[in-house]
Amino acid sequence: MLKSRQRRRAVIAGVVTVATAALGIGLSTQFASAQTTLRGAADAIGKDIGVAVSYSQLMNNASYRNTVASEFNSLTAENAMKWDATEPSDGNYTFTQADAIVDFAEDNGQTVHGHTFVWHSQTPSWVQNLSGTALQTAMVDHINTVANRYEGRVDSWDVVNEVVSDSNGALRDSFWLQKLGEGYITTAFQTARAADPNADLYINDYSIEADNAKSDRIYTIAQGLKAQNLLDGVGFQSHLILGQVPSTMEANLQRFVDLGLKVRITELDIRLQTPADSAELAQQAADYQRVVEMCAELVDCTGVTVWGLRDGDSWVPSVFPGYGAPLLFNDDLSKKPAYTSTLNALGGDGTGNPTTTPATTDPATTTPPPTGSGCTAQLSVQSPWNTGATYSATVKANQALTGWKVTWTWPGSERISNAWSVTGTLTGATVNGANAAYNGTLAAGQSTTFGFNITKNDGSTASVPTVTCTPA
Ligand code: G3I
């Protein structure tokens, strides 16, 4: 049975596929929509746009939380679902962090891509010190426990991570291989399939974006697992270097799709030597656009996940000193050129300043915009799901304003869970909102937008209450 978000994706993707295939053109130039968030644009074409999140930032930083909710429709735990986080000692499971991330995703109508069951890194020493049957039992127990806990809540899993080495496509000489032989990979997939038959199962690795010896080995493994109905997709981590999107990447993704598999860009970041100048940021934007377009135009590419929200969140500088700035947002959450190009690649309106539109004159009439009647505001549902929805709201000034207030009452169980570009008392049955610091001043005829997510406790259609707008 398809989960609600998967059903929605399937419906929307069908529409886009026909259009792009018929015209043979890219989404970015020909299908620019009015969507002004990554999430809105990705929803409109039936793709995931994901972000790897940190538990502590999600808990302690409201602006981080709001951006994660408003800009992304999919989450991956950057560290919280790894073995050292979930089972630090034998049989003692700690799910506080992973639970919080999955709860957050559910509250905000986001899918979860699980990362990861079996990896040679971030696996506690108690596991690495086992061998033979004891090690295999620990692996099976771990997969069963974690997959069962999140059954129906995590959509897809990186079952094994980085099992191929960087030289000549040999299997990685990890403790897993040394102690269990290569059969551990199949056992991991068999266990995950039995534990959660509805989750999509992925093999995930880095430096497999190009057609090379390493991706050839992944291809062979994928072929074998697919033949046993144990594999649904291949995750291409895509930790890339500025200006080095592989020329064979598109064809390489396609050969996996031709095996009947999904593909996914699971950990995208594009590093450069810091500090970056404007030319490098423009090159980075072009690189992001290329990768995201590849996925947008490939029906069986489920989505793109960026490996962190702000540049300062990235793992890159600690591992590659002198390199960094690989993500879409600056540390103050301002948007980098790569944000805009990513939005364009998803078919959104990447004009760079999505919240305020200039005043327009209706060419059909010379009647000036109404004055003295304050403002009007209207809600529209962007993406509904069973227990929630994302809304966009437009406030239009009918006279010059230095601030505005909006109010409405929900008819049923709808409640705002998080909001952006609006302030006020928002979470009750009656909503009393006001402009944010940056979108209160509007000329007559000018409009601005804000947005929010709601939760609701039934499967009813998301309602569209009438909004009263008054100048403040
Ligand atoms: O949680 C501890 C904290 O208690 C301690 O004080 C601190 C001191 O160093 O370490 C903290 O743990 C760190 C952890 O991230 C959480 O911040 C680890 O040292 C650090 O090694 C770990 O790095 C993560 C890395 O995987 C581990 O290999 C990165 O955040 C994470 O981005 C990175 O992600 C991997 C993917 O899982 C797989 N593909 C490659 C990708 C990048 O390396």
Short mmCIF file of C-alpha atoms and ligand atoms in Angstrom, two decimals:
data_model
loop_
_atom_site.label_atom_id
_atom_site.label_comp_id
_atom_site.label_asym_id
_atom_site.label_seq_id
_atom_site.Cartn_x
_atom_site.Cartn_y
_atom_site.Cartn_z
CA MET A 1 0.00 0.00 0.00
CA LEU A 2 1.31 3.41 -0.92
CA LYS A 3 1.74 5.96 1.85
CA SER A 4 -0.02 9.28 1.47
CA ARG A 5 2.99 11.28 0.29
CA GLN A 6 4.00 8.56 -2.13
CA ARG A 7 0.50 8.57 -3.59
CA ARG A 8 0.64 12.32 -4.00
CA ARG A 9 4.04 12.14 -5.66
CA ALA A 10 2.86 9.49 -8.09
CA VAL A 11 -0.08 11.59 -9.24
CA ILE A 12 1.83 14.80 -9.73
CA ALA A 13 4.86 13.16 -11.31
CA GLY A 14 2.69 11.67 -14.00
CA VAL A 15 1.61 15.09 -15.18
CA VAL A 16 5.11 16.49 -15.38
CA THR A 17 6.50 13.45 -17.12
CA VAL A 18 4.10 13.72 -19.99
CA ALA A 19 4.76 17.40 -20.44
CA THR A 20 8.55 17.17 -20.39
CA ALA A 21 8.74 14.06 -22.52
CA ALA A 22 6.43 15.50 -25.13
CA LEU A 23 8.39 18.71 -25.46
CA GLY A 24 11.85 17.34 -24.78
CA ILE A 25 12.87 20.34 -22.73
CA GLY A 26 14.10 21.15 -19.24
CA LEU A 27 11.85 22.09 -16.37
CA SER A 28 13.85 25.09 -15.34
CA THR A 29 13.21 27.31 -18.31
CA GLN A 30 9.92 26.11 -19.66
CA PHE A 31 7.96 25.20 -16.54
CA ALA A 32 8.82 28.03 -14.17
CA SER A 33 5.88 28.18 -11.79
CA ALA A 34 4.86 30.73 -9.20
CA GLN A 35 6.37 28.51 -6.49
CA THR A 36 8.77 30.56 -4.43
CA THR A 37 10.05 27.92 -2.00
CA LEU A 38 12.09 24.82 -2.76
CA ARG A 39 9.36 22.80 -1.10
CA GLY A 40 6.52 24.33 -3.11
CA ALA A 41 8.40 23.84 -6.35
CA ALA A 42 9.41 20.25 -5.52
CA ASP A 43 5.86 19.38 -4.44
CA ALA A 44 4.55 20.75 -7.73
CA ILE A 45 6.72 18.34 -9.73
CA GLY A 46 6.35 15.38 -7.37
CA LYS A 47 9.95 15.29 -6.11
CA ASP A 48 11.55 15.24 -2.70
CA ILE A 49 13.77 18.15 -1.76
CA GLY A 50 15.42 17.01 1.42
CA VAL A 51 17.86 18.25 4.01
CA ALA A 52 20.07 16.46 6.52
CA VAL A 53 19.19 17.79 9.95
CA SER A 54 20.91 18.08 13.26
CA TYR A 55 18.83 17.12 16.31
CA SER A 56 20.26 19.87 18.50
CA GLN A 57 19.62 22.63 15.93
CA LEU A 58 16.10 21.37 15.35
CA MET A 59 15.42 21.48 19.09
CA ASN A 60 17.12 24.74 19.97
CA ASN A 61 17.02 27.06 16.99
CA ALA A 62 13.64 28.42 15.87
CA SER A 63 14.85 29.99 12.63
CA TYR A 64 16.62 26.75 11.67
CA ARG A 65 13.40 24.87 12.40
CA ASN A 66 11.25 27.26 10.40
CA THR A 67 13.49 27.11 7.36
CA VAL A 68 13.67 23.32 7.49
CA ALA A 69 9.86 23.21 7.62
CA SER A 70 9.16 25.80 4.96
CA GLU A 71 11.83 24.91 2.40
CA PHE A 72 12.05 21.11 2.48
CA ASN A 73 9.55 18.28 2.10
CA SER A 74 11.92 15.49 3.18
CA LEU A 75 14.33 14.98 6.09
CA THR A 76 17.33 12.78 6.76
CA ALA A 77 18.91 12.58 10.21
CA GLU A 78 22.52 13.65 9.67
CA ASN A 79 23.67 11.51 12.60
CA ALA A 80 20.72 10.59 14.84
CA MET A 81 19.75 7.30 13.16
CA LYS A 82 23.26 5.89 12.91
CA TRP A 83 24.20 2.89 15.02
CA ASP A 84 26.26 4.83 17.58
CA ALA A 85 23.25 7.08 18.20
CA THR A 86 20.55 4.40 18.32
CA GLU A 87 22.28 1.44 20.03
CA PRO A 88 25.38 2.71 21.81
CA SER A 89 25.65 -0.46 23.86
CA ASP A 90 24.39 -3.96 23.20
CA GLY A 91 20.59 -4.03 23.28
CA ASN A 92 20.28 -0.53 24.80
CA TYR A 93 18.42 1.55 22.28
CA THR A 94 18.24 5.34 22.50
CA PHE A 95 15.67 6.81 20.17
CA THR A 96 15.15 10.26 21.68
CA GLN A 97 16.89 12.11 18.86
CA ALA A 98 15.63 9.98 15.99
CA ASP A 99 12.06 10.10 17.38
CA ALA A 100 12.19 13.89 17.59
CA ILE A 101 13.26 14.16 13.95
CA VAL A 102 10.57 11.76 12.74
CA ASP A 103 7.95 13.57 14.85
CA PHE A 104 9.03 16.89 13.37
CA ALA A 105 8.78 15.49 9.85
CA GLU A 106 5.28 14.17 10.52
CA ASP A 107 4.14 17.44 12.05
CA ASN A 108 5.32 19.20 8.92
CA GLY A 109 4.15 16.75 6.28
CA GLN A 110 7.68 15.69 5.33
CA THR A 111 8.94 12.28 4.23
CA VAL A 112 11.92 10.70 6.00
CA HIS A 113 14.83 9.00 4.26
CA GLY A 114 16.49 6.81 6.93
CA HIS A 115 20.29 6.80 7.25
CA THR A 116 21.67 4.17 7.93
CA PHE A 117 21.65 0.59 9.23
CA VAL A 118 25.03 -0.90 8.30
CA TRP A 119 28.15 1.23 7.96
CA HIS A 120 31.81 0.77 8.89
CA SER A 121 31.89 4.24 10.49
CA GLN A 122 29.97 5.55 13.53
CA THR A 123 29.44 1.97 14.63
CA PRO A 124 30.23 1.42 18.32
CA SER A 125 33.28 -0.60 19.32
CA TRP A 126 31.09 -3.22 21.04
CA VAL A 127 29.82 -4.15 17.55
CA GLN A 128 33.25 -4.02 15.94
CA ASN A 129 34.62 -6.33 18.65
CA LEU A 130 32.10 -9.07 17.82
CA SER A 131 32.61 -11.72 15.16
CA GLY A 132 30.90 -14.66 13.50
CA THR A 133 27.34 -15.47 14.56
CA ALA A 134 27.38 -12.88 17.33
CA LEU A 135 28.15 -10.09 14.85
CA GLN A 136 25.55 -11.29 12.37
CA THR A 137 22.94 -11.55 15.17
CA ALA A 138 23.77 -8.02 16.34
CA MET A 139 23.29 -6.72 12.80
CA VAL A 140 19.98 -8.51 12.31
CA ASP A 141 18.68 -7.42 15.73
CA HIS A 142 19.70 -3.84 15.09
CA ILE A 143 18.00 -3.65 11.69
CA ASN A 144 14.85 -5.33 13.02
CA THR A 145 14.58 -3.05 16.03
CA VAL A 146 15.16 0.22 14.19
CA ALA A 147 13.13 -0.66 11.09
CA ASN A 148 10.21 -1.95 13.19
CA ARG A 149 10.18 1.17 15.33
CA TYR A 150 9.80 3.42 12.29
CA GLU A 151 7.68 1.15 10.10
CA GLY A 152 5.22 3.30 8.20
CA ARG A 153 6.98 6.49 9.33
CA VAL A 154 10.31 6.25 7.49
CA ASP A 155 9.73 6.01 3.75
CA SER A 156 13.11 4.68 2.64
CA TRP A 157 16.33 3.40 4.18
CA ASP A 158 20.00 3.43 3.32
CA VAL A 159 20.37 -0.23 4.28
CA VAL A 160 24.10 -0.37 3.67
CA ASN A 161 26.37 2.63 3.34
CA GLU A 162 29.73 2.88 1.56
CA VAL A 163 30.35 -0.85 1.07
CA VAL A 164 32.61 -0.36 -1.97
CA SER A 165 36.19 0.91 -1.61
CA ASP A 166 37.79 3.73 -3.57
CA SER A 167 40.25 1.50 -5.42
CA ASN A 168 39.32 -0.59 -8.43
CA GLY A 169 35.77 -1.18 -7.29
CA ALA A 170 36.73 -3.78 -4.70
CA LEU A 171 34.41 -4.26 -1.75
CA ARG A 172 35.47 -2.10 1.19
CA ASP A 173 37.77 -4.02 3.50
CA SER A 174 35.66 -3.18 6.54
CA PHE A 175 35.20 -5.22 9.70
CA TRP A 176 31.88 -6.34 8.20
CA LEU A 177 33.58 -7.86 5.16
CA GLN A 178 36.50 -9.26 7.10
CA LYS A 179 34.31 -11.01 9.68
CA LEU A 180 31.16 -11.95 7.78
CA GLY A 181 32.24 -12.12 4.13
CA GLU A 182 30.33 -10.36 1.37
CA GLY A 183 27.07 -12.14 2.28
CA TYR A 184 26.51 -9.54 5.00
CA ILE A 185 25.14 -7.17 2.34
CA THR A 186 22.41 -9.58 1.22
CA THR A 187 21.59 -10.49 4.83
CA ALA A 188 21.16 -6.81 5.68
CA PHE A 189 18.73 -6.30 2.79
CA GLN A 190 16.79 -9.50 3.54
CA THR A 191 16.39 -8.41 7.15
CA ALA A 192 15.30 -4.88 6.24
CA ARG A 193 12.82 -6.14 3.63
CA ALA A 194 11.19 -8.49 6.13
CA ALA A 195 11.16 -5.87 8.89
CA ASP A 196 9.43 -3.15 6.84
CA PRO A 197 8.12 -4.50 3.52
CA ASN A 198 6.71 -1.10 2.52
CA ALA A 199 9.90 0.93 2.92
CA ASP A 200 12.07 1.53 -0.13
CA LEU A 201 15.51 0.01 0.37
CA TYR A 202 18.62 1.78 -0.94
CA ILE A 203 22.31 1.08 -1.31
CA ASN A 204 24.17 4.36 -0.72
CA ASP A 205 27.70 5.45 -1.60
CA TYR A 206 29.97 8.37 -2.53
CA SER A 207 32.08 8.89 -5.68
CA ILE A 208 29.65 6.79 -7.70
CA GLU A 209 28.12 9.76 -9.54
CA ALA A 210 30.37 9.18 -12.57
CA ASP A 211 30.55 6.03 -14.62
CA ASN A 212 33.67 4.55 -13.03
CA ALA A 213 35.02 1.38 -11.41
CA LYS A 214 33.27 2.13 -8.13
CA SER A 215 29.85 2.76 -9.70
CA ASP A 216 30.40 -0.36 -11.87
CA ARG A 217 30.74 -2.42 -8.69
CA ILE A 218 27.65 -0.82 -7.17
CA TYR A 219 25.86 -1.63 -10.43
CA THR A 220 26.80 -5.30 -10.15
CA ILE A 221 25.70 -5.48 -6.52
CA ALA A 222 22.47 -3.63 -7.37
CA GLN A 223 21.73 -6.05 -10.22
CA GLY A 224 22.06 -9.01 -7.87
CA LEU A 225 19.92 -7.49 -5.13
CA LYS A 226 17.29 -6.31 -7.58
CA ALA A 227 17.01 -9.82 -9.03
CA GLN A 228 16.07 -11.02 -5.53
CA ASN A 229 13.59 -8.15 -5.06
CA LEU A 230 15.68 -6.83 -2.19
CA LEU A 231 16.59 -3.40 -3.59
CA ASP A 232 14.49 -0.42 -4.64
CA GLY A 233 16.99 2.32 -5.19
CA VAL A 234 20.55 3.60 -5.34
CA GLY A 235 21.65 6.62 -3.33
CA PHE A 236 24.29 8.81 -4.95
CA GLN A 237 25.74 10.82 -2.08
CA SER A 238 27.19 13.50 -4.39
CA HIS A 239 29.75 15.23 -2.17
CA LEU A 240 31.04 17.21 -5.13
CA ILE A 241 33.80 19.73 -5.77
CA LEU A 242 33.20 23.11 -7.43
CA GLY A 243 33.10 22.84 -11.21
CA GLN A 244 33.36 19.07 -11.16
CA VAL A 245 29.88 17.70 -11.77
CA PRO A 246 30.86 14.52 -13.65
CA SER A 247 30.08 14.65 -17.35
CA THR A 248 28.86 11.04 -17.21
CA MET A 249 26.53 11.57 -14.25
CA GLU A 250 23.29 11.73 -16.20
CA ALA A 251 24.02 8.59 -18.22
CA ASN A 252 25.22 6.86 -15.07
CA LEU A 253 21.94 7.59 -13.22
CA GLN A 254 20.05 6.37 -16.27
CA ARG A 255 21.78 2.97 -16.34
CA PHE A 256 20.57 2.29 -12.81
CA VAL A 257 17.05 3.41 -13.73
CA ASP A 258 17.26 1.01 -16.67
CA LEU A 259 17.71 -1.79 -14.13
CA GLY A 260 14.26 -0.90 -12.79
CA LEU A 261 15.61 0.98 -9.79
CA LYS A 262 14.94 4.40 -8.34
CA VAL A 263 17.83 6.79 -7.96
CA ARG A 264 18.24 9.54 -5.41
CA ILE A 265 20.80 12.25 -4.75
CA THR A 266 21.18 11.60 -1.05
CA GLU A 267 23.86 13.91 0.38
CA LEU A 268 24.46 16.75 -2.03
CA ASP A 269 27.02 19.40 -1.21
CA ILE A 270 29.44 21.23 -3.50
CA ARG A 271 32.56 22.41 -1.74
CA LEU A 272 34.91 25.19 -2.73
CA GLN A 273 38.04 26.82 -1.37
CA THR A 274 37.05 29.38 1.22
CA PRO A 275 36.52 32.28 1.28
CA ALA A 276 34.37 32.16 -1.84
CA ASP A 277 34.23 35.03 -4.32
CA SER A 278 31.17 35.88 -6.39
CA ALA A 279 32.43 33.99 -9.45
CA GLU A 280 32.82 30.84 -7.39
CA LEU A 281 29.36 31.23 -5.89
CA ALA A 282 27.98 31.62 -9.43
CA GLN A 283 29.81 28.46 -10.52
CA GLN A 284 28.43 26.66 -7.48
CA ALA A 285 24.92 27.81 -8.42
CA ALA A 286 25.43 26.43 -11.94
CA ASP A 287 26.67 23.13 -10.52
CA TYR A 288 23.67 22.81 -8.20
CA GLN A 289 21.33 23.64 -11.05
CA ARG A 290 22.83 20.91 -13.19
CA VAL A 291 22.53 18.21 -10.56
CA VAL A 292 19.02 19.15 -9.48
CA GLU A 293 17.82 19.42 -13.08
CA MET A 294 19.15 15.93 -13.75
CA CYS A 295 16.93 14.60 -11.01
CA ALA A 296 13.95 16.81 -11.88
CA GLU A 297 13.99 15.54 -15.44
CA LEU A 298 14.43 11.87 -14.58
CA VAL A 299 11.10 10.33 -13.58
CA ASP A 300 12.67 7.64 -11.42
CA CYS A 301 14.85 10.06 -9.50
CA THR A 302 12.90 10.44 -6.25
CA GLY A 303 14.61 13.59 -5.10
CA VAL A 304 17.63 15.50 -3.91
CA THR A 305 18.76 15.84 -0.30
CA VAL A 306 21.29 18.51 0.62
CA TRP A 307 23.70 17.46 3.37
CA GLY A 308 23.03 20.23 5.87
CA LEU A 309 21.10 23.49 6.02
CA ARG A 310 23.63 26.32 6.43
CA ASP A 311 27.25 26.40 5.35
CA GLY A 312 28.28 26.44 9.01
CA ASP A 313 26.45 23.15 9.58
CA SER A 314 28.56 21.28 7.04
CA TRP A 315 30.97 18.46 7.84
CA VAL A 316 33.26 19.63 5.00
CA PRO A 317 35.73 22.04 6.71
CA SER A 318 36.57 19.54 9.43
CA VAL A 319 37.49 16.88 6.90
CA PHE A 320 38.83 19.07 4.06
CA PRO A 321 40.57 22.02 5.74
CA GLY A 322 40.42 25.15 3.58
CA TYR A 323 37.24 23.96 1.87
CA GLY A 324 33.67 24.69 2.81
CA ALA A 325 30.62 26.83 1.96
CA PRO A 326 29.04 23.84 0.19
CA LEU A 327 25.34 24.37 0.91
CA LEU A 328 22.34 26.55 -0.07
CA PHE A 329 22.07 28.91 2.91
CA ASN A 330 24.52 31.24 4.61
CA ASP A 331 24.85 31.01 8.37
CA ASP A 332 22.31 33.83 8.86
CA LEU A 333 19.89 31.82 6.70
CA SER A 334 20.13 34.25 3.81
CA LYS A 335 19.91 32.47 0.48
CA LYS A 336 22.99 31.84 -1.64
CA PRO A 337 22.96 31.95 -5.45
CA ALA A 338 22.83 28.14 -5.33
CA TYR A 339 19.46 28.39 -3.57
CA THR A 340 18.01 30.38 -6.44
CA SER A 341 19.42 28.07 -9.09
CA THR A 342 18.10 25.04 -7.20
CA LEU A 343 14.66 26.64 -7.06
CA ASN A 344 14.86 27.29 -10.79
CA ALA A 345 15.93 23.72 -11.45
CA LEU A 346 12.83 22.51 -9.60
CA GLY A 347 10.69 24.71 -11.83
CA GLY A 348 10.07 27.42 -9.23
CA ASP A 349 10.34 31.15 -9.54
CA GLY A 350 13.91 31.80 -8.58
CA THR A 351 13.86 35.54 -8.83
CA GLY A 352 15.80 35.68 -5.60
CA ASN A 353 13.29 37.73 -3.64
CA PRO A 354 10.22 35.65 -3.24
CA THR A 355 8.32 37.44 -0.51
CA THR A 356 7.39 40.82 -2.01
CA THR A 357 6.12 41.51 -5.51
CA PRO A 358 6.31 44.95 -7.11
CA ALA A 359 3.17 47.05 -7.55
CA THR A 360 1.56 46.38 -10.92
CA THR A 361 -0.71 48.44 -13.12
CA ASP A 362 -3.61 46.77 -14.83
CA PRO A 363 -3.23 47.74 -18.51
CA ALA A 364 -6.95 47.20 -19.12
CA THR A 365 -8.00 50.07 -16.93
CA THR A 366 -6.71 53.39 -15.75
CA THR A 367 -8.58 53.14 -12.49
CA PRO A 368 -6.02 53.57 -9.71
CA PRO A 369 -5.79 50.87 -7.06
CA PRO A 370 -8.46 51.36 -4.38
CA THR A 371 -7.34 53.61 -1.58
CA GLY A 372 -8.53 53.90 1.98
CA SER A 373 -9.84 50.33 2.19
CA GLY A 374 -6.80 48.99 3.97
CA CYS A 375 -5.73 45.57 2.79
CA THR A 376 -7.07 42.20 1.75
CA ALA A 377 -5.63 38.75 2.38
CA GLN A 378 -6.32 35.35 0.98
CA LEU A 379 -5.18 31.82 1.88
CA SER A 380 -4.46 29.03 -0.56
CA VAL A 381 -3.60 25.39 0.12
CA GLN A 382 -0.28 24.45 -1.50
CA SER A 383 0.15 20.82 -0.49
CA PRO A 384 -2.45 18.89 1.49
CA TRP A 385 -1.92 15.53 3.16
CA ASN A 386 -4.15 13.51 5.50
CA THR A 387 -3.08 15.12 8.74
CA GLY A 388 -1.89 18.52 7.57
CA ALA A 389 -1.19 20.95 4.77
CA THR A 390 1.13 23.72 3.66
CA TYR A 391 -0.57 27.04 2.97
CA SER A 392 0.50 30.18 1.21
CA ALA A 393 -1.13 33.52 2.04
CA THR A 394 -1.12 36.72 0.02
CA VAL A 395 -1.60 40.10 1.62
CA LYS A 396 -2.46 42.92 -0.80
CA ALA A 397 -2.25 46.58 0.17
CA ASN A 398 -5.04 48.82 -1.08
CA GLN A 399 -3.30 51.86 0.39
CA ALA A 400 0.22 52.55 1.52
CA LEU A 401 0.91 50.46 4.63
CA THR A 402 3.60 50.43 7.27
CA GLY A 403 2.24 47.23 8.79
CA TRP A 404 -0.67 44.80 8.56
CA LYS A 405 -2.64 42.40 10.72
CA VAL A 406 -4.56 39.32 9.66
CA THR A 407 -7.06 37.22 11.56
CA TRP A 408 -9.20 34.19 10.91
CA THR A 409 -10.75 31.27 12.78
CA TRP A 410 -10.31 27.64 11.82
CA PRO A 411 -13.62 25.83 11.38
CA GLY A 412 -12.31 22.49 12.69
CA SER A 413 -9.24 20.85 14.20
CA GLU A 414 -6.74 22.73 12.00
CA ARG A 415 -3.91 24.39 13.96
CA ILE A 416 -0.75 26.09 12.72
CA SER A 417 2.37 24.11 13.63
CA ASN A 418 4.93 26.52 12.18
CA ALA A 419 4.90 29.62 10.02
CA TRP A 420 7.23 31.89 8.07
CA SER A 421 7.19 35.58 7.12
CA VAL A 422 4.43 36.23 9.67
CA THR A 423 4.43 36.92 13.43
CA GLY A 424 1.75 37.02 16.13
CA THR A 425 -0.39 34.52 18.01
CA LEU A 426 -0.76 31.79 15.46
CA THR A 427 -1.32 28.42 17.06
CA GLY A 428 -4.89 28.65 18.39
CA ALA A 429 -8.29 28.18 16.80
CA THR A 430 -8.33 31.91 16.12
CA VAL A 431 -5.20 33.14 14.40
CA ASN A 432 -3.98 36.70 15.01
CA GLY A 433 -1.07 37.35 12.68
CA ALA A 434 1.01 40.41 11.85
CA ASN A 435 3.74 41.32 9.41
CA ALA A 436 7.35 40.30 10.01
CA ALA A 437 9.96 43.07 10.34
CA TYR A 438 10.74 42.99 6.64
CA ASN A 439 7.36 42.71 4.91
CA GLY A 440 5.14 45.29 6.61
CA THR A 441 5.82 48.29 4.39
CA LEU A 442 3.86 48.04 1.17
CA ALA A 443 2.95 50.61 -1.45
CA ALA A 444 -0.69 50.81 -2.59
CA GLY A 445 -1.26 47.89 -4.94
CA GLN A 446 1.76 45.95 -3.73
CA SER A 447 1.46 42.47 -2.24
CA THR A 448 3.51 40.15 -0.06
CA THR A 449 3.23 36.54 0.94
CA PHE A 450 3.63 34.45 4.07
CA GLY A 451 3.19 30.75 4.68
CA PHE A 452 2.54 28.12 7.31
CA ASN A 453 1.94 24.45 7.92
CA ILE A 454 -1.06 23.10 9.78
CA THR A 455 -1.82 19.82 11.45
CA LYS A 456 -5.35 18.41 11.71
CA ASN A 457 -6.65 15.25 13.27
CA ASP A 458 -8.78 13.83 10.50
CA GLY A 459 -8.67 13.23 6.77
CA SER A 460 -10.99 16.14 5.93
CA THR A 461 -10.18 18.56 3.13
CA ALA A 462 -7.97 21.42 4.29
CA SER A 463 -10.30 24.40 4.71
CA VAL A 464 -9.74 27.91 3.38
CA PRO A 465 -11.15 30.35 5.95
CA THR A 466 -11.90 33.97 5.08
CA VAL A 467 -9.18 36.30 6.34
CA THR A 468 -9.74 39.79 7.70
CA CYS A 469 -6.83 42.14 6.98
CA THR A 470 -6.37 45.53 8.66
CA PRO A 471 -3.57 48.11 8.50
CA ALA A 472 -1.40 48.23 11.62
O1 G3I B 1 28.14 13.89 19.27
C1 G3I B 1 29.54 14.09 19.53
C2 G3I B 1 29.71 15.07 20.64
O2 G3I B 1 29.15 14.55 21.83
C3 G3I B 1 31.21 15.36 20.81
O3 G3I B 1 31.39 16.36 21.76
C4 G3I B 1 31.81 15.81 19.48
C5 G3I B 1 33.33 16.01 19.58
O4 G3I B 1 33.96 15.80 18.35
O5 G3I B 1 31.57 14.82 18.52
C6 G3I B 1 30.20 14.61 18.30
O6 G3I B 1 30.05 13.66 17.29
C7 G3I B 1 30.36 14.07 15.99
C8 G3I B 1 29.11 13.85 15.13
O7 G3I B 1 29.39 14.13 13.77
C9 G3I B 1 27.94 14.70 15.57
O8 G3I B 1 28.27 16.05 15.46
C10 G3I B 1 31.50 13.25 15.45
O9 G3I B 1 32.68 13.60 16.15
C11 G3I B 1 31.70 13.51 13.98
O10 G3I B 1 32.67 12.61 13.47
C12 G3I B 1 30.40 13.29 13.24
O11 G3I B 1 30.60 13.60 11.89
C13 G3I B 1 29.61 13.12 10.99
C14 G3I B 1 30.23 12.12 10.01
O12 G3I B 1 29.27 11.71 9.06
C15 G3I B 1 30.75 10.89 10.74
O13 G3I B 1 31.45 10.11 9.89
C16 G3I B 1 29.06 14.30 10.23
O14 G3I B 1 28.33 15.14 11.12
C17 G3I B 1 28.14 13.82 9.11
O15 G3I B 1 27.80 14.91 8.29
C18 G3I B 1 28.84 12.78 8.26
O16 G3I B 1 27.94 12.32 7.30
C19 G3I B 1 28.44 11.36 6.37
C20 G3I B 1 27.30 10.42 6.03
O17 G3I B 1 26.77 9.85 7.20
C21 G3I B 1 27.76 9.35 5.06
N1 G3I B 1 28.37 9.93 3.88
C22 G3I B 1 29.41 10.89 4.13
C23 G3I B 1 28.94 11.99 5.06
C24 G3I B 1 30.02 13.05 5.28
O18 G3I B 1 31.12 12.51 5.94
#
